[in-house]
JSON list of C-alpha atoms in Angstrom, two decimals:
[
{"chain": "A", "resi": 22, "resn": "UNK", "atom": "CA", "xyz": [149.64, 95.16, 160.31]},
{"chain": "A", "resi": 23, "resn": "UNK", "atom": "CA", "xyz": [152.30, 95.17, 157.63]},
{"chain": "A", "resi": 24, "resn": "UNK", "atom": "CA", "xyz": [155.89, 94.89, 158.02]},
{"chain": "A", "resi": 25, "resn": "UNK", "atom": "CA", "xyz": [156.73, 98.35, 158.22]},
{"chain": "A", "resi": 26, "resn": "UNK", "atom": "CA", "xyz": [154.09, 99.21, 160.81]},
{"chain": "A", "resi": 27, "resn": "UNK", "atom": "CA", "xyz": [155.13, 96.10, 162.99]},
{"chain": "A", "resi": 28, "resn": "UNK", "atom": "CA", "xyz": [158.85, 97.43, 162.39]},
{"chain": "A", "resi": 29, "resn": "UNK", "atom": "CA", "xyz": [157.70, 101.23, 163.85]},
{"chain": "A", "resi": 30, "resn": "UNK", "atom": "CA", "xyz": [156.18, 99.61, 166.34]},
{"chain": "A", "resi": 31, "resn": "UNK", "atom": "CA", "xyz": [159.11, 97.13, 167.71]},
{"chain": "A", "resi": 32, "resn": "UNK", "atom": "CA", "xyz": [161.25, 100.27, 167.17]},
{"chain": "A", "resi": 33, "resn": "UNK", "atom": "CA", "xyz": [159.11, 102.26, 170.00]},
{"chain": "A", "resi": 34, "resn": "UNK", "atom": "CA", "xyz": [159.37, 100.10, 172.48]},
{"chain": "A", "resi": 35, "resn": "UNK", "atom": "CA", "xyz": [163.43, 100.52, 172.44]},
{"chain": "A", "resi": 36, "resn": "UNK", "atom": "CA", "xyz": [164.12, 103.88, 174.44]},
{"chain": "A", "resi": 37, "resn": "UNK", "atom": "CA", "xyz": [167.73, 103.44, 173.65]},
{"chain": "A", "resi": 38, "resn": "UNK", "atom": "CA", "xyz": [166.91, 103.83, 169.92]},
{"chain": "A", "resi": 39, "resn": "UNK", "atom": "CA", "xyz": [165.81, 107.31, 170.59]},
{"chain": "A", "resi": 40, "resn": "UNK", "atom": "CA", "xyz": [169.04, 107.89, 172.75]},
{"chain": "A", "resi": 41, "resn": "UNK", "atom": "CA", "xyz": [170.96, 106.89, 170.12]},
{"chain": "A", "resi": 42, "resn": "UNK", "atom": "CA", "xyz": [169.54, 109.51, 167.60]},
{"chain": "A", "resi": 43, "resn": "UNK", "atom": "CA", "xyz": [169.34, 112.23, 170.38]},
{"chain": "A", "resi": 44, "resn": "UNK", "atom": "CA", "xyz": [173.61, 111.56, 170.52]},
{"chain": "A", "resi": 45, "resn": "UNK", "atom": "CA", "xyz": [173.95, 111.87, 166.94]},
{"chain": "A", "resi": 46, "resn": "UNK", "atom": "CA", "xyz": [171.95, 115.27, 166.35]},
{"chain": "A", "resi": 47, "resn": "UNK", "atom": "CA", "xyz": [173.93, 116.52, 169.24]},
{"chain": "A", "resi": 48, "resn": "UNK", "atom": "CA", "xyz": [177.48, 115.82, 167.65]},
{"chain": "A", "resi": 49, "resn": "UNK", "atom": "CA", "xyz": [175.84, 116.93, 164.56]},
{"chain": "A", "resi": 50, "resn": "UNK", "atom": "CA", "xyz": [175.61, 113.61, 162.48]},
{"chain": "A", "resi": 51, "resn": "UNK", "atom": "CA", "xyz": [173.01, 115.09, 159.89]},
{"chain": "A", "resi": 52, "resn": "UNK", "atom": "CA", "xyz": [170.26, 112.45, 158.07]},
{"chain": "A", "resi": 53, "resn": "UNK", "atom": "CA", "xyz": [171.83, 109.18, 160.24]},
{"chain": "A", "resi": 54, "resn": "UNK", "atom": "CA", "xyz": [170.11, 106.17, 159.67]},
{"chain": "A", "resi": 55, "resn": "UNK", "atom": "CA", "xyz": [170.51, 103.28, 161.99]},
{"chain": "A", "resi": 56, "resn": "UNK", "atom": "CA", "xyz": [170.86, 99.86, 160.13]},
{"chain": "A", "resi": 57, "resn": "UNK", "atom": "CA", "xyz": [172.31, 96.24, 159.97]},
{"chain": "A", "resi": 58, "resn": "UNK", "atom": "CA", "xyz": [172.33, 94.07, 162.92]},
{"chain": "A", "resi": 59, "resn": "UNK", "atom": "CA", "xyz": [170.95, 96.47, 165.57]},
{"chain": "A", "resi": 60, "resn": "UNK", "atom": "CA", "xyz": [167.56, 96.48, 163.01]},
{"chain": "A", "resi": 61, "resn": "UNK", "atom": "CA", "xyz": [167.51, 92.82, 161.87]},
{"chain": "A", "resi": 62, "resn": "UNK", "atom": "CA", "xyz": [168.16, 91.28, 165.13]},
{"chain": "A", "resi": 63, "resn": "UNK", "atom": "CA", "xyz": [165.53, 93.46, 166.96]},
{"chain": "A", "resi": 64, "resn": "UNK", "atom": "CA", "xyz": [163.46, 92.15, 164.42]},
{"chain": "A", "resi": 65, "resn": "UNK", "atom": "CA", "xyz": [164.29, 88.83, 164.59]},
{"chain": "A", "resi": 66, "resn": "UNK", "atom": "CA", "xyz": [164.48, 88.56, 168.80]},
{"chain": "A", "resi": 67, "resn": "UNK", "atom": "CA", "xyz": [160.81, 90.41, 168.65]},
{"chain": "A", "resi": 68, "resn": "UNK", "atom": "CA", "xyz": [159.50, 87.86, 166.58]},
{"chain": "A", "resi": 69, "resn": "UNK", "atom": "CA", "xyz": [161.22, 84.62, 168.47]},
{"chain": "A", "resi": 70, "resn": "UNK", "atom": "CA", "xyz": [160.38, 85.97, 171.65]},
{"chain": "A", "resi": 71, "resn": "UNK", "atom": "CA", "xyz": [163.84, 86.61, 172.40]},
{"chain": "A", "resi": 72, "resn": "UNK", "atom": "CA", "xyz": [164.99, 89.32, 174.76]},
{"chain": "A", "resi": 73, "resn": "UNK", "atom": "CA", "xyz": [166.58, 92.06, 172.84]},
{"chain": "A", "resi": 74, "resn": "UNK", "atom": "CA", "xyz": [169.51, 94.07, 174.43]},
{"chain": "A", "resi": 75, "resn": "UNK", "atom": "CA", "xyz": [170.75, 96.65, 172.52]},
{"chain": "A", "resi": 76, "resn": "UNK", "atom": "CA", "xyz": [173.40, 97.14, 174.60]},
{"chain": "A", "resi": 77, "resn": "UNK", "atom": "CA", "xyz": [175.05, 93.73, 173.25]},
{"chain": "A", "resi": 78, "resn": "UNK", "atom": "CA", "xyz": [174.42, 95.33, 169.46]},
{"chain": "A", "resi": 79, "resn": "UNK", "atom": "CA", "xyz": [176.66, 97.11, 166.93]},
{"chain": "A", "resi": 80, "resn": "UNK", "atom": "CA", "xyz": [175.40, 100.40, 166.54]},
{"chain": "A", "resi": 81, "resn": "UNK", "atom": "CA", "xyz": [175.54, 100.47, 162.93]},
{"chain": "A", "resi": 82, "resn": "UNK", "atom": "CA", "xyz": [175.09, 104.37, 161.48]},
{"chain": "A", "resi": 83, "resn": "UNK", "atom": "CA", "xyz": [175.30, 105.40, 158.33]},
{"chain": "A", "resi": 84, "resn": "UNK", "atom": "CA", "xyz": [175.14, 108.99, 156.91]},
{"chain": "A", "resi": 85, "resn": "UNK", "atom": "CA", "xyz": [176.08, 111.07, 153.97]},
{"chain": "A", "resi": 86, "resn": "UNK", "atom": "CA", "xyz": [178.16, 114.54, 154.54]},
{"chain": "A", "resi": 87, "resn": "UNK", "atom": "CA", "xyz": [180.37, 115.12, 151.23]},
{"chain": "A", "resi": 88, "resn": "UNK", "atom": "CA", "xyz": [181.73, 118.48, 153.46]},
{"chain": "A", "resi": 89, "resn": "UNK", "atom": "CA", "xyz": [182.58, 116.54, 156.53]},
{"chain": "A", "resi": 90, "resn": "UNK", "atom": "CA", "xyz": [186.55, 115.98, 156.63]},
{"chain": "A", "resi": 91, "resn": "UNK", "atom": "CA", "xyz": [188.08, 112.62, 157.52]},
{"chain": "A", "resi": 92, "resn": "UNK", "atom": "CA", "xyz": [189.63, 114.27, 160.66]},
{"chain": "A", "resi": 93, "resn": "UNK", "atom": "CA", "xyz": [186.46, 115.60, 161.61]},
{"chain": "A", "resi": 94, "resn": "UNK", "atom": "CA", "xyz": [185.00, 112.35, 161.67]},
{"chain": "A", "resi": 95, "resn": "UNK", "atom": "CA", "xyz": [187.60, 110.48, 163.65]},
{"chain": "A", "resi": 96, "resn": "UNK", "atom": "CA", "xyz": [187.19, 113.25, 166.56]},
{"chain": "A", "resi": 97, "resn": "UNK", "atom": "CA", "xyz": [183.13, 112.99, 166.38]},
{"chain": "A", "resi": 98, "resn": "UNK", "atom": "CA", "xyz": [183.95, 109.01, 166.57]},
{"chain": "A", "resi": 99, "resn": "UNK", "atom": "CA", "xyz": [186.15, 109.65, 169.59]},
{"chain": "A", "resi": 100, "resn": "UNK", "atom": "CA", "xyz": [183.69, 111.69, 171.42]},
{"chain": "A", "resi": 101, "resn": "UNK", "atom": "CA", "xyz": [181.04, 109.86, 171.10]},
{"chain": "A", "resi": 102, "resn": "UNK", "atom": "CA", "xyz": [182.80, 106.60, 171.70]},
{"chain": "A", "resi": 103, "resn": "UNK", "atom": "CA", "xyz": [184.40, 108.03, 175.01]},
{"chain": "A", "resi": 104, "resn": "UNK", "atom": "CA", "xyz": [180.99, 109.78, 176.50]},
{"chain": "A", "resi": 105, "resn": "UNK", "atom": "CA", "xyz": [178.53, 107.30, 175.28]},
{"chain": "A", "resi": 106, "resn": "UNK", "atom": "CA", "xyz": [180.67, 104.13, 175.84]},
{"chain": "A", "resi": 107, "resn": "UNK", "atom": "CA", "xyz": [177.83, 101.85, 176.62]},
{"chain": "A", "resi": 108, "resn": "UNK", "atom": "CA", "xyz": [176.83, 101.67, 172.73]},
{"chain": "A", "resi": 109, "resn": "UNK", "atom": "CA", "xyz": [179.35, 99.56, 170.48]},
{"chain": "A", "resi": 110, "resn": "UNK", "atom": "CA", "xyz": [179.29, 102.51, 167.82]},
{"chain": "A", "resi": 111, "resn": "UNK", "atom": "CA", "xyz": [180.10, 102.00, 164.00]},
{"chain": "A", "resi": 112, "resn": "UNK", "atom": "CA", "xyz": [179.65, 105.28, 162.43]},
{"chain": "A", "resi": 113, "resn": "UNK", "atom": "CA", "xyz": [180.18, 105.52, 158.80]},
{"chain": "A", "resi": 114, "resn": "UNK", "atom": "CA", "xyz": [180.32, 108.71, 156.25]},
{"chain": "A", "resi": 115, "resn": "UNK", "atom": "CA", "xyz": [179.26, 106.50, 153.32]},
{"chain": "A", "resi": 116, "resn": "UNK", "atom": "CA", "xyz": [180.84, 109.53, 151.20]},
{"chain": "A", "resi": 117, "resn": "UNK", "atom": "CA", "xyz": [184.32, 108.43, 152.49]},
{"chain": "A", "resi": 118, "resn": "UNK", "atom": "CA", "xyz": [183.85, 104.94, 152.03]},
{"chain": "A", "resi": 119, "resn": "UNK", "atom": "CA", "xyz": [184.26, 103.22, 148.40]},
{"chain": "A", "resi": 120, "resn": "UNK", "atom": "CA", "xyz": [184.21, 99.84, 146.89]},
{"chain": "A", "resi": 121, "resn": "UNK", "atom": "CA", "xyz": [187.15, 98.39, 148.38]},
{"chain": "A", "resi": 122, "resn": "UNK", "atom": "CA", "xyz": [186.54, 99.21, 151.78]},
{"chain": "A", "resi": 123, "resn": "UNK", "atom": "CA", "xyz": [184.41, 96.54, 152.83]},
{"chain": "A", "resi": 124, "resn": "UNK", "atom": "CA", "xyz": [181.55, 99.32, 154.38]},
{"chain": "A", "resi": 125, "resn": "UNK", "atom": "CA", "xyz": [178.42, 100.83, 152.75]},
{"chain": "A", "resi": 126, "resn": "UNK", "atom": "CA", "xyz": [179.55, 103.40, 150.42]},
{"chain": "A", "resi": 127, "resn": "UNK", "atom": "CA", "xyz": [177.79, 105.59, 148.12]},
{"chain": "A", "resi": 128, "resn": "UNK", "atom": "CA", "xyz": [176.73, 109.25, 147.39]},
{"chain": "A", "resi": 129, "resn": "UNK", "atom": "CA", "xyz": [173.76, 108.91, 149.51]},
{"chain": "A", "resi": 130, "resn": "UNK", "atom": "CA", "xyz": [172.30, 106.56, 152.45]},
{"chain": "A", "resi": 131, "resn": "UNK", "atom": "CA", "xyz": [169.91, 104.82, 150.48]},
{"chain": "A", "resi": 132, "resn": "UNK", "atom": "CA", "xyz": [172.66, 104.05, 147.93]},
{"chain": "A", "resi": 133, "resn": "UNK", "atom": "CA", "xyz": [175.25, 102.32, 150.43]},
{"chain": "A", "resi": 134, "resn": "UNK", "atom": "CA", "xyz": [172.27, 100.37, 151.57]},
{"chain": "A", "resi": 135, "resn": "UNK", "atom": "CA", "xyz": [172.15, 99.00, 148.19]},
{"chain": "A", "resi": 136, "resn": "UNK", "atom": "CA", "xyz": [175.68, 97.67, 148.93]},
{"chain": "A", "resi": 137, "resn": "UNK", "atom": "CA", "xyz": [174.92, 95.88, 152.28]},
{"chain": "A", "resi": 138, "resn": "UNK", "atom": "CA", "xyz": [175.60, 91.80, 151.56]},
{"chain": "A", "resi": 139, "resn": "UNK", "atom": "CA", "xyz": [172.45, 90.54, 153.19]},
{"chain": "A", "resi": 140, "resn": "UNK", "atom": "CA", "xyz": [168.80, 91.83, 151.78]},
{"chain": "A", "resi": 141, "resn": "UNK", "atom": "CA", "xyz": [167.60, 91.46, 155.30]},
{"chain": "A", "resi": 142, "resn": "UNK", "atom": "CA", "xyz": [170.54, 93.82, 156.62]},
{"chain": "A", "resi": 143, "resn": "UNK", "atom": "CA", "xyz": [169.47, 96.29, 154.25]},
{"chain": "A", "resi": 144, "resn": "UNK", "atom": "CA", "xyz": [166.95, 97.85, 156.22]},
{"chain": "A", "resi": 145, "resn": "UNK", "atom": "CA", "xyz": [167.85, 101.27, 157.41]},
{"chain": "A", "resi": 146, "resn": "UNK", "atom": "CA", "xyz": [165.44, 103.82, 160.33]},
{"chain": "A", "resi": 147, "resn": "UNK", "atom": "CA", "xyz": [165.95, 107.21, 160.64]},
{"chain": "A", "resi": 148, "resn": "UNK", "atom": "CA", "xyz": [163.86, 110.06, 162.96]},
{"chain": "A", "resi": 149, "resn": "UNK", "atom": "CA", "xyz": [162.13, 112.90, 160.75]},
{"chain": "A", "resi": 150, "resn": "UNK", "atom": "CA", "xyz": [162.02, 116.49, 161.78]},
{"chain": "A", "resi": 151, "resn": "UNK", "atom": "CA", "xyz": [158.59, 115.28, 163.40]},
{"chain": "A", "resi": 152, "resn": "UNK", "atom": "CA", "xyz": [159.86, 112.65, 165.27]},
{"chain": "A", "resi": 153, "resn": "UNK", "atom": "CA", "xyz": [158.28, 110.20, 162.91]},
{"chain": "A", "resi": 154, "resn": "UNK", "atom": "CA", "xyz": [160.82, 106.43, 162.43]},
{"chain": "A", "resi": 155, "resn": "UNK", "atom": "CA", "xyz": [161.18, 106.31, 158.71]},
{"chain": "A", "resi": 156, "resn": "UNK", "atom": "CA", "xyz": [162.00, 102.93, 157.13]},
{"chain": "A", "resi": 157, "resn": "UNK", "atom": "CA", "xyz": [164.51, 103.08, 154.05]},
{"chain": "A", "resi": 158, "resn": "UNK", "atom": "CA", "xyz": [164.41, 99.62, 152.50]},
{"chain": "A", "resi": 159, "resn": "UNK", "atom": "CA", "xyz": [165.65, 99.13, 149.28]},
{"chain": "A", "resi": 160, "resn": "UNK", "atom": "CA", "xyz": [165.02, 95.33, 149.23]},
{"chain": "A", "resi": 161, "resn": "UNK", "atom": "CA", "xyz": [161.98, 95.60, 150.81]},
{"chain": "A", "resi": 162, "resn": "UNK", "atom": "CA", "xyz": [160.99, 94.10, 154.56]},
{"chain": "A", "resi": 163, "resn": "UNK", "atom": "CA", "xyz": [159.92, 90.92, 153.50]},
{"chain": "A", "resi": 164, "resn": "UNK", "atom": "CA", "xyz": [163.16, 88.91, 154.23]},
{"chain": "A", "resi": 165, "resn": "UNK", "atom": "CA", "xyz": [163.61, 90.25, 157.11]},
{"chain": "A", "resi": 166, "resn": "UNK", "atom": "CA", "xyz": [160.54, 89.37, 158.23]},
{"chain": "A", "resi": 167, "resn": "UNK", "atom": "CA", "xyz": [160.30, 85.85, 156.57]},
{"chain": "A", "resi": 168, "resn": "UNK", "atom": "CA", "xyz": [163.43, 84.94, 158.31]},
{"chain": "A", "resi": 169, "resn": "UNK", "atom": "CA", "xyz": [165.36, 84.80, 155.36]},
{"chain": "A", "resi": 170, "resn": "UNK", "atom": "CA", "xyz": [169.00, 85.56, 154.11]},
{"chain": "A", "resi": 171, "resn": "UNK", "atom": "CA", "xyz": [169.35, 86.33, 150.73]},
{"chain": "A", "resi": 172, "resn": "UNK", "atom": "CA", "xyz": [172.59, 88.08, 149.21]},
{"chain": "A", "resi": 173, "resn": "UNK", "atom": "CA", "xyz": [172.18, 91.27, 147.87]},
{"chain": "A", "resi": 174, "resn": "UNK", "atom": "CA", "xyz": [170.89, 90.47, 144.33]},
{"chain": "A", "resi": 175, "resn": "UNK", "atom": "CA", "xyz": [173.69, 92.84, 142.61]},
{"chain": "A", "resi": 176, "resn": "UNK", "atom": "CA", "xyz": [176.35, 90.20, 144.37]},
{"chain": "A", "resi": 177, "resn": "UNK", "atom": "CA", "xyz": [174.78, 87.42, 142.34]},
{"chain": "A", "resi": 178, "resn": "UNK", "atom": "CA", "xyz": [177.20, 87.30, 139.10]},
{"chain": "A", "resi": 179, "resn": "UNK", "atom": "CA", "xyz": [180.11, 88.18, 141.14]},
{"chain": "A", "resi": 180, "resn": "UNK", "atom": "CA", "xyz": [182.13, 85.15, 142.46]},
{"chain": "A", "resi": 181, "resn": "UNK", "atom": "CA", "xyz": [184.45, 86.81, 145.25]},
{"chain": "A", "resi": 182, "resn": "UNK", "atom": "CA", "xyz": [181.47, 89.14, 146.48]},
{"chain": "A", "resi": 183, "resn": "UNK", "atom": "CA", "xyz": [179.50, 85.91, 146.62]},
{"chain": "A", "resi": 184, "resn": "UNK", "atom": "CA", "xyz": [182.01, 84.43, 148.35]},
{"chain": "A", "resi": 185, "resn": "UNK", "atom": "CA", "xyz": [182.42, 87.08, 150.85]},
{"chain": "A", "resi": 186, "resn": "UNK", "atom": "CA", "xyz": [178.43, 86.54, 151.64]},
{"chain": "A", "resi": 187, "resn": "UNK", "atom": "CA", "xyz": [179.17, 82.97, 152.20]},
{"chain": "A", "resi": 188, "resn": "UNK", "atom": "CA", "xyz": [182.28, 83.53, 154.80]},
{"chain": "A", "resi": 189, "resn": "UNK", "atom": "CA", "xyz": [180.04, 85.91, 156.25]},
{"chain": "A", "resi": 190, "resn": "UNK", "atom": "CA", "xyz": [177.13, 83.68, 156.91]},
{"chain": "A", "resi": 191, "resn": "UNK", "atom": "CA", "xyz": [179.63, 81.26, 158.34]},
{"chain": "A", "resi": 192, "resn": "UNK", "atom": "CA", "xyz": [181.41, 84.09, 160.62]},
{"chain": "A", "resi": 193, "resn": "UNK", "atom": "CA", "xyz": [177.86, 85.72, 161.72]},
{"chain": "A", "resi": 194, "resn": "UNK", "atom": "CA", "xyz": [176.13, 82.31, 163.08]},
{"chain": "A", "resi": 195, "resn": "UNK", "atom": "CA", "xyz": [173.39, 83.61, 163.04]},
{"chain": "A", "resi": 196, "resn": "UNK", "atom": "CA", "xyz": [171.65, 80.21, 162.87]},
{"chain": "A", "resi": 197, "resn": "UNK", "atom": "CA", "xyz": [173.00, 79.21, 166.56]},
{"chain": "A", "resi": 198, "resn": "UNK", "atom": "CA", "xyz": [171.00, 82.52, 167.81]},
{"chain": "A", "resi": 199, "resn": "UNK", "atom": "CA", "xyz": [167.73, 81.97, 165.43]},
{"chain": "A", "resi": 200, "resn": "UNK", "atom": "CA", "xyz": [167.66, 78.60, 164.34]},
{"chain": "A", "resi": 201, "resn": "UNK", "atom": "CA", "xyz": [164.67, 78.71, 162.31]},
{"chain": "A", "resi": 202, "resn": "UNK", "atom": "CA", "xyz": [166.48, 81.14, 159.60]},
{"chain": "A", "resi": 203, "resn": "UNK", "atom": "CA", "xyz": [166.63, 79.98, 156.12]},
{"chain": "A", "resi": 204, "resn": "UNK", "atom": "CA", "xyz": [169.82, 80.87, 154.15]},
{"chain": "A", "resi": 205, "resn": "UNK", "atom": "CA", "xyz": [169.74, 80.99, 150.20]},
{"chain": "A", "resi": 206, "resn": "UNK", "atom": "CA", "xyz": [173.04, 81.71, 147.78]},
{"chain": "A", "resi": 207, "resn": "UNK", "atom": "CA", "xyz": [170.66, 82.42, 144.75]}
]
């Protein structure tokens, strides 16, 4: 079984993930992608036989809707946070973010995934109209499944971004939860 198939198998065991996409569809947040910690931590917990609890994870959702005003986005976020408060929502319209926002940005979700600080976190999951999981991984899935944390390759020649990457590694304390992780600065 390859990494993509294994990720889809892990996702299919999580009923909450299906619920999350149902909520997003009800709120007309179309072509949404679940990404970052919710996906990364699922894989690392499953591979290390730890109990995964999505209710303790940030639910990082990316979508790209040029026609959605900031005010309407705030309204949607408020409704979702109020009605479905068991989840820790972080919903981002990547079309409204920019390079100084410290959030994924771009004119598409695919481009926004390429702005995430670590390659192992730059993995997005969506559900097709046919109900199948789809995986977006601009840097591939190997780092994620090999327990490797590499900086986004576009950050390597930028001292400020690499300093931010290093601060993020320290702040996240991933090694406390998964001691077999390997971190890289190049």
